[in-house]
mmCIF file of C-alpha atoms in Angstrom:
data_model
loop_
_atom_site.group_PDB
_atom_site.id
_atom_site.type_symbol
_atom_site.label_atom_id
_atom_site.label_comp_id
_atom_site.label_asym_id
_atom_site.label_seq_id
_atom_site.Cartn_x
_atom_site.Cartn_y
_atom_site.Cartn_z
ATOM 1 C CA MET K 1 0.000 0.000 0.000
ATOM 2 C CA GLU K 2 1.629 3.242 -1.122
ATOM 3 C CA SER K 3 1.785 6.165 1.235
ATOM 4 C CA THR K 4 -0.070 9.287 0.223
ATOM 5 C CA GLY K 5 -0.473 12.878 1.285
ATOM 6 C CA SER K 6 1.330 14.989 3.816
ATOM 7 C CA PRO K 7 2.480 13.753 7.231
ATOM 8 C CA THR K 8 -0.295 13.389 9.789
ATOM 9 C CA PRO K 9 -0.038 15.881 12.657
ATOM 10 C CA HIS K 10 0.259 14.228 16.071
ATOM 11 C CA ASP K 11 -2.884 15.893 17.391
ATOM 12 C CA ARG K 12 -5.008 14.325 14.647
ATOM 13 C CA LEU K 13 -3.812 10.762 15.147
ATOM 14 C CA THR K 14 -6.466 8.092 15.516
ATOM 15 C CA LEU K 15 -6.484 4.297 15.579
ATOM 16 C CA ARG K 16 -8.805 1.999 13.671
ATOM 17 C CA GLY K 17 -9.395 -0.649 16.277
ATOM 18 C CA VAL K 18 -7.388 -3.823 16.735
ATOM 19 C CA ASP K 19 -5.341 -5.232 13.863
ATOM 20 C CA HIS K 20 -4.611 -8.478 15.715
ATOM 21 C CA LEU K 21 -4.434 -10.000 19.154
ATOM 22 C CA ALA K 22 -1.669 -12.591 19.414
ATOM 23 C CA HIS K 23 -1.503 -15.574 21.733
ATOM 24 C CA VAL K 24 0.463 -18.810 22.057
ATOM 25 C CA THR K 25 -1.003 -22.256 21.482
ATOM 26 C CA TRP K 26 0.420 -25.671 22.287
ATOM 27 C CA ASP K 27 -2.417 -27.445 20.470
ATOM 28 C CA PRO K 28 -2.811 -26.047 16.946
ATOM 29 C CA GLU K 29 -5.300 -28.702 15.884
ATOM 30 C CA ALA K 30 -7.696 -27.880 18.720
ATOM 31 C CA THR K 31 -7.166 -24.172 18.158
ATOM 32 C CA VAL K 32 -7.996 -24.371 14.459
ATOM 33 C CA SER K 33 -10.907 -26.674 15.156
ATOM 34 C CA PHE K 34 -12.324 -24.229 17.685
ATOM 35 C CA TYR K 35 -11.887 -20.931 15.867
ATOM 36 C CA ARG K 36 -12.255 -22.008 12.240
ATOM 37 C CA ASP K 37 -14.631 -24.939 12.446
ATOM 38 C CA ALA K 38 -16.736 -24.249 15.532
ATOM 39 C CA LEU K 39 -16.813 -20.458 15.525
ATOM 40 C CA GLY K 40 -16.595 -20.142 11.749
ATOM 41 C CA LEU K 41 -13.768 -17.607 11.700
ATOM 42 C CA PRO K 42 -11.911 -17.679 8.358
ATOM 43 C CA LEU K 43 -8.281 -18.773 8.523
ATOM 44 C CA VAL K 44 -6.755 -16.034 6.375
ATOM 45 C CA HIS K 45 -2.979 -16.166 6.722
ATOM 46 C CA ALA K 46 -0.138 -18.252 8.108
ATOM 47 C CA VAL K 47 3.577 -17.596 8.225
ATOM 48 C CA THR K 48 6.308 -20.043 9.133
ATOM 49 C CA GLY K 49 9.692 -18.888 10.296
ATOM 50 C CA THR K 50 12.982 -19.735 11.867
ATOM 51 C CA GLY K 51 14.196 -17.810 14.867
ATOM 52 C CA TRP K 52 15.015 -14.510 13.258
ATOM 53 C CA LEU K 53 14.089 -12.326 16.223
ATOM 54 C CA SER K 54 17.076 -13.521 18.236
ATOM 55 C CA GLU K 55 19.540 -16.416 18.359
ATOM 56 C CA ASN K 56 17.428 -18.472 20.769
ATOM 57 C CA PHE K 57 13.992 -17.646 19.355
ATOM 58 C CA PRO K 58 12.330 -20.972 18.497
ATOM 59 C CA ASP K 59 11.010 -21.988 15.095
ATOM 60 C CA PHE K 60 7.353 -21.077 14.769
ATOM 61 C CA VAL K 61 4.111 -21.119 12.789
ATOM 62 C CA HIS K 62 2.002 -17.954 13.209
ATOM 63 C CA PHE K 63 -1.573 -18.141 11.910
ATOM 64 C CA PHE K 64 -4.385 -15.600 11.702
ATOM 65 C CA PHE K 65 -8.180 -15.827 11.928
ATOM 66 C CA ALA K 66 -10.387 -12.971 10.662
ATOM 67 C CA LEU K 67 -12.629 -11.462 13.346
ATOM 68 C CA GLY K 68 -14.362 -9.105 10.919
ATOM 69 C CA ASN K 69 -13.900 -5.367 10.396
ATOM 70 C CA GLY K 70 -10.252 -5.929 9.529
ATOM 71 C CA ASN K 71 -9.479 -7.397 12.954
ATOM 72 C CA HIS K 72 -7.624 -10.681 13.463
ATOM 73 C CA LEU K 73 -6.883 -13.175 16.195
ATOM 74 C CA ALA K 74 -3.428 -14.690 15.772
ATOM 75 C CA PHE K 75 -1.661 -17.657 17.348
ATOM 76 C CA PHE K 76 1.958 -18.727 17.575
ATOM 77 C CA TYR K 77 2.846 -22.403 17.683
ATOM 78 C CA TYR K 78 6.468 -22.816 18.824
ATOM 79 C CA PHE K 79 8.400 -25.993 18.116
ATOM 80 C CA ASP K 80 10.189 -27.683 21.042
ATOM 81 C CA LEU K 81 8.541 -25.448 23.626
ATOM 82 C CA PRO K 82 7.412 -27.337 26.730
ATOM 83 C CA GLN K 83 4.207 -25.801 28.034
ATOM 84 C CA ASP K 84 5.403 -25.669 31.617
ATOM 85 C CA GLN K 85 8.747 -24.085 30.751
ATOM 86 C CA ALA K 86 7.605 -21.128 28.693
ATOM 87 C CA PRO K 87 10.283 -18.421 28.818
ATOM 88 C CA ASP K 88 8.884 -15.077 29.882
ATOM 89 C CA ASP K 89 10.460 -13.012 27.112
ATOM 90 C CA LEU K 90 8.966 -15.290 24.466
ATOM 91 C CA MET K 91 5.500 -14.951 25.960
ATOM 92 C CA HIS K 92 6.041 -11.208 26.148
ATOM 93 C CA VAL K 93 6.595 -10.795 22.407
ATOM 94 C CA SER K 94 3.924 -13.361 21.579
ATOM 95 C CA ARG K 95 1.016 -12.070 23.686
ATOM 96 C CA HIS K 96 0.920 -8.601 22.258
ATOM 97 C CA ILE K 97 -1.840 -6.205 21.211
ATOM 98 C CA ALA K 98 -1.528 -4.837 17.673
ATOM 99 C CA LEU K 99 -3.455 -1.676 16.751
ATOM 100 C CA HIS K 100 -4.292 -0.759 13.198
ATOM 101 C CA VAL K 101 -3.427 2.339 11.156
ATOM 102 C CA ASP K 102 -3.786 2.719 7.393
ATOM 103 C CA THR K 103 -0.699 4.575 6.191
ATOM 104 C CA GLU K 104 3.037 4.931 6.616
ATOM 105 C CA GLU K 105 2.515 8.593 7.557
ATOM 106 C CA GLU K 106 0.259 7.613 10.437
ATOM 107 C CA LEU K 107 2.706 4.940 11.592
ATOM 108 C CA LEU K 108 5.597 7.406 11.636
ATOM 109 C CA ALA K 109 3.468 10.080 13.291
ATOM 110 C CA TRP K 110 2.521 7.645 16.044
ATOM 111 C CA ARG K 111 6.190 6.853 16.519
ATOM 112 C CA GLY K 112 6.869 10.568 16.817
ATOM 113 C CA ARG K 113 4.167 10.999 19.422
ATOM 114 C CA LEU K 114 5.489 8.078 21.480
ATOM 115 C CA LYS K 115 9.059 9.362 21.344
ATOM 116 C CA ALA K 116 7.888 12.851 22.295
ATOM 117 C CA ALA K 117 6.218 11.306 25.336
ATOM 118 C CA GLY K 118 9.489 9.656 26.350
ATOM 119 C CA ILE K 119 8.333 6.130 25.444
ATOM 120 C CA ARG K 120 10.929 3.771 23.987
ATOM 121 C CA VAL K 121 9.689 2.582 20.603
ATOM 122 C CA THR K 122 11.331 0.503 17.881
ATOM 123 C CA PRO K 123 11.946 1.753 14.343
ATOM 124 C CA PRO K 124 9.361 0.505 11.828
ATOM 125 C CA LEU K 125 9.908 -3.186 11.171
ATOM 126 C CA ALA K 126 8.576 -4.589 7.897
ATOM 127 C CA HIS K 127 7.363 -8.192 8.058
ATOM 128 C CA GLU K 128 5.969 -10.066 5.105
ATOM 129 C CA MET K 129 2.771 -8.112 4.729
ATOM 130 C CA ILE K 130 2.686 -5.567 7.554
ATOM 131 C CA GLU K 131 4.989 -2.886 8.951
ATOM 132 C CA SER K 132 4.994 -2.279 12.698
ATOM 133 C CA ILE K 133 6.445 -0.353 15.583
ATOM 134 C CA TYR K 134 6.680 -1.906 19.058
ATOM 135 C CA PHE K 135 6.613 -0.476 22.558
ATOM 136 C CA ASP K 136 5.644 -1.514 26.101
ATOM 137 C CA ASP K 137 2.900 -0.261 28.354
ATOM 138 C CA PRO K 138 3.706 0.421 32.048
ATOM 139 C CA ASN K 139 2.571 -3.119 32.928
ATOM 140 C CA GLY K 140 5.053 -4.772 30.623
ATOM 141 C CA ILE K 141 2.441 -5.579 27.971
ATOM 142 C CA GLN K 142 3.877 -5.307 24.489
ATOM 143 C CA LEU K 143 1.923 -3.016 22.173
ATOM 144 C CA GLU K 144 2.269 -2.788 18.409
ATOM 145 C CA ILE K 145 0.959 -0.304 15.867
ATOM 146 C CA THR K 146 0.843 -1.771 12.400
ATOM 147 C CA ARG K 147 -0.119 -0.847 8.845
ATOM 148 C CA PRO K 148 -0.827 -3.266 6.013
ATOM 149 C CA LEU K 149 1.686 -3.479 3.165
ATOM 150 C CA ARG K 150 -0.969 -5.353 1.201
ATOM 151 C CA GLU K 151 -4.368 -6.883 1.864
ATOM 152 C CA PHE K 152 -4.786 -10.608 2.478
ATOM 153 C CA GLY K 153 -6.138 -12.446 -0.565
ATOM 154 C CA GLY K 154 -7.549 -15.853 -1.382
ATOM 155 C CA ILE K 155 -4.036 -17.133 -2.060
ATOM 156 C CA ASP K 156 -3.070 -16.386 1.561
ATOM 157 C CA ALA K 157 -6.072 -18.257 2.927
ATOM 158 C CA ARG K 158 -5.434 -21.302 0.702
ATOM 159 C CA ASP K 159 -1.767 -21.292 1.743
ATOM 160 C CA ALA K 160 -2.730 -20.973 5.415
ATOM 161 C CA GLU K 161 -4.970 -24.053 5.145
ATOM 162 C CA LEU K 162 -2.033 -26.074 3.813
ATOM 163 C CA THR K 163 0.319 -24.723 6.476
ATOM 164 C CA VAL K 164 -1.937 -25.616 9.400
ATOM 165 C CA ALA K 165 -2.747 -28.984 7.795
ATOM 166 C CA ALA K 166 0.991 -29.720 7.610
ATOM 167 C CA LEU K 167 1.508 -28.482 11.172
ATOM 168 C CA THR K 168 -1.382 -30.590 12.449
ATOM 169 C CA ASP K 169 0.037 -33.681 10.770
ATOM 170 C CA VAL K 170 3.522 -33.308 12.283
ATOM 171 C CA VAL K 171 2.177 -32.430 15.751
ATOM 172 C CA ARG K 172 -0.021 -35.559 15.623
ATOM 173 C CA LYS K 173 3.059 -37.658 14.876
ATOM 174 C CA GLY K 174 4.505 -36.606 18.209
ATOM 175 C CA ASP K 175 7.903 -35.163 17.260
ATOM 176 C CA PRO K 176 7.074 -31.854 15.608
ATOM 177 C CA SER K 177 9.637 -29.600 13.973
ATOM 178 C CA LEU K 178 9.513 -26.759 11.490
ATOM 179 C CA LYS K 179 11.593 -28.801 9.018
ATOM 180 C CA ALA K 180 9.060 -31.615 9.151
ATOM 181 C CA THR K 181 6.239 -29.093 8.712
ATOM 182 C CA TRP K 182 7.847 -27.628 5.594
ATOM 183 C CA GLN K 183 8.479 -31.082 4.117
ATOM 184 C CA ARG K 184 4.925 -32.211 4.845
ATOM 185 C CA LYS K 185 3.603 -29.025 3.262
ATOM 186 C CA ALA K 186 5.522 -29.718 0.049
ATOM 187 C CA GLU K 187 3.874 -33.151 -0.038
ATOM 188 C CA LEU K 188 0.432 -31.612 0.439
ATOM 189 C CA ILE K 189 1.024 -29.037 -2.320
ATOM 190 C CA ALA K 190 2.168 -31.730 -4.741
ATOM 191 C CA ALA K 191 -0.780 -33.965 -3.842
ATOM 192 C CA ARG K 192 -3.286 -31.132 -4.264
ATOM 193 C CA HIS K 193 -1.785 -30.200 -7.618
ATOM 194 C CA GLU K 194 -1.957 -33.814 -8.734
ATOM 195 C CA ARG K 195 -5.612 -33.956 -7.693
ATOM 196 C CA ASP K 196 -6.498 -30.642 -9.367
ATOM 197 C CA THR K 197 -4.844 -31.478 -12.689
ATOM 198 C CA ASN K 198 -6.264 -34.980 -13.075
ATOM 199 C CA MET J 1 16.500 -33.705 -6.443
ATOM 200 C CA ALA J 2 15.665 -30.713 -4.261
ATOM 201 C CA THR J 3 12.349 -28.897 -4.578
ATOM 202 C CA LEU J 4 11.195 -25.598 -3.109
ATOM 203 C CA TYR J 5 7.666 -24.177 -3.334
ATOM 204 C CA ILE J 6 7.442 -20.380 -3.210
ATOM 205 C CA LEU J 7 4.003 -18.832 -2.590
ATOM 206 C CA ASP J 8 3.260 -16.483 -5.485
ATOM 207 C CA VAL J 9 2.767 -13.263 -3.488
ATOM 208 C CA PRO J 10 4.762 -10.024 -3.826
ATOM 209 C CA GLU J 11 6.969 -10.394 -0.762
ATOM 210 C CA PHE J 12 8.282 -13.831 -1.811
ATOM 211 C CA ARG J 13 8.779 -13.116 -5.507
ATOM 212 C CA ALA J 14 12.299 -11.761 -4.941
ATOM 213 C CA LEU J 15 13.351 -15.168 -3.623
ATOM 214 C CA LEU J 16 13.218 -16.500 -7.164
ATOM 215 C CA ASP J 17 15.939 -14.010 -8.127
ATOM 216 C CA ALA J 18 18.168 -15.446 -5.418
ATOM 217 C CA VAL J 19 18.289 -18.946 -6.880
ATOM 218 C CA THR J 20 21.844 -19.465 -8.086
ATOM 219 C CA SER J 21 21.861 -23.144 -8.992
ATOM 220 C CA ASP J 22 22.648 -23.658 -12.680
ATOM 221 C CA THR J 23 20.327 -26.606 -13.005
ATOM 222 C CA ALA J 24 17.249 -25.076 -11.319
ATOM 223 C CA THR J 25 13.998 -24.968 -13.251
ATOM 224 C CA THR J 26 10.730 -23.289 -12.298
ATOM 225 C CA GLU J 27 7.101 -24.051 -13.024
ATOM 226 C CA THR J 28 3.781 -22.800 -11.698
ATOM 227 C CA VAL J 29 2.056 -25.309 -9.417
ATOM 228 C CA GLY J 30 -1.281 -23.896 -8.286
ATOM 229 C CA ASP J 31 -0.606 -20.928 -6.004
ATOM 230 C CA TYR J 32 3.132 -21.663 -5.935
ATOM 231 C CA VAL J 33 6.224 -21.408 -8.079
ATOM 232 C CA CYS J 34 7.985 -24.755 -7.863
ATOM 233 C CA VAL J 35 11.783 -24.508 -8.077
ATOM 234 C CA THR J 36 13.466 -27.845 -8.781
ATOM 235 C CA THR J 37 16.948 -29.124 -9.452
ATOM 236 C CA ALA J 38 17.302 -32.288 -11.512
ATOM 237 C CA GLU J 39 20.595 -32.948 -9.738
ATOM 238 C CA GLY J 40 22.790 -31.079 -7.323
ATOM 239 C CA PRO J 41 21.859 -28.579 -4.630
ATOM 240 C CA LEU J 42 19.293 -25.778 -4.737
ATOM 241 C CA VAL J 43 20.956 -22.633 -3.420
ATOM 242 C CA LEU J 44 19.492 -19.234 -2.484
ATOM 243 C CA GLU J 45 21.953 -16.416 -1.762
ATOM 244 C CA ARG J 46 20.455 -13.586 0.253
ATOM 245 C CA GLU J 47 23.011 -11.045 -0.966
ATOM 246 C CA ARG J 48 21.437 -11.175 -4.421
ATOM 247 C CA ILE J 49 18.121 -9.767 -3.174
ATOM 248 C CA GLY J 50 18.782 -8.128 0.188
ATOM 249 C CA ALA J 51 15.640 -9.673 1.671
ATOM 250 C CA ARG J 52 14.366 -8.446 5.009
ATOM 251 C CA ASP J 53 14.837 -10.796 7.971
ATOM 252 C CA ALA J 54 11.149 -11.683 8.185
ATOM 253 C CA VAL J 55 11.026 -12.661 4.523
ATOM 254 C CA TRP J 56 14.390 -14.449 4.405
ATOM 255 C CA PHE J 57 13.778 -16.596 7.475
ATOM 256 C CA SER J 58 10.325 -17.493 6.146
ATOM 257 C CA ALA J 59 11.736 -18.445 2.733
ATOM 258 C CA LEU J 60 10.699 -22.074 3.183
ATOM 259 C CA THR J 61 7.128 -21.292 4.152
ATOM 260 C CA GLY J 62 5.820 -22.871 0.940
ATOM 261 C CA GLY J 63 7.501 -26.135 1.852
ATOM 262 C CA TYR J 64 10.423 -28.093 0.422
ATOM 263 C CA SER J 65 11.613 -31.592 -0.284
ATOM 264 C CA GLY J 66 15.176 -32.780 0.051
ATOM 265 C CA THR J 67 17.653 -32.128 2.841
ATOM 266 C CA MET J 68 18.371 -28.744 4.379
ATOM 267 C CA ALA J 69 22.184 -28.583 4.363
ATOM 268 C CA ARG J 70 22.400 -24.930 5.355
ATOM 269 C CA PHE J 71 20.029 -22.138 6.329
ATOM 270 C CA ASP J 72 21.600 -19.139 8.002
ATOM 271 C CA LYS J 73 21.665 -15.361 7.579
ATOM 272 C CA SER J 74 23.163 -15.488 4.093
ATOM 273 C CA VAL J 75 22.612 -18.844 2.383
ATOM 274 C CA LEU J 76 19.856 -21.424 2.034
ATOM 275 C CA ARG J 77 21.094 -24.729 0.587
ATOM 276 C CA LEU J 78 18.836 -27.695 -0.108
ATOM 277 C CA GLU J 79 20.389 -30.979 -1.234
ATOM 278 C CA ASP J 80 19.118 -34.306 -2.512
#
């Protein structure tokens, strides 16, 4: 999404509700079954990644359900993460609240307002399809303000279905890893293509 | 044979430019671009595209077959 117009003055800044709420799951199959199948929330996007945030950040699958009105509920599944040994810093960056703005100007203006108020805030960080700034509230809750770099499309939803199907399969097998998830996903893509072309 | 599926969305398209293997071929498979080597490794060099961290470390999100011999900050190497 291209930026337009002049920079937004701080005193005119508004937010457009919640972009996504993020939580951690240890049971992706039950989570997908609950939100997608029982509640009927569309699964619209999934990203898989190695630990790029820091050296000891675990491999993960991060998937998003649409809540309506542009809002999303997101979950992280971390590989090799015992439920009773969850490291605090990992939960901190996972259980965050992301607020939505539309443009780069608004994102930068919000950053300016936060800095002017003496709040430590990160530079804008571009992910795959969003760009965000991060900061903490006084309670240690991580907040994020994010703008879309593009809208989710049908291709993202179809890809997300394959990602969580692959994740579910490897978790069921009892020794899940991101490598196994990627390899299972390649099998599912090939099988679907075979089915669709015959 | 190593195979990599790349989801055909804007942020992943640059990954195709990073494929340096001489023997790699590409074809469209549904929503994905399938990159395959008939023999030898499939190599992606990050320096060729300057991908952001979030994109580079999610480069395999479409799935792969073969063996991951290397995946670090600069090189992704899949082997038979």
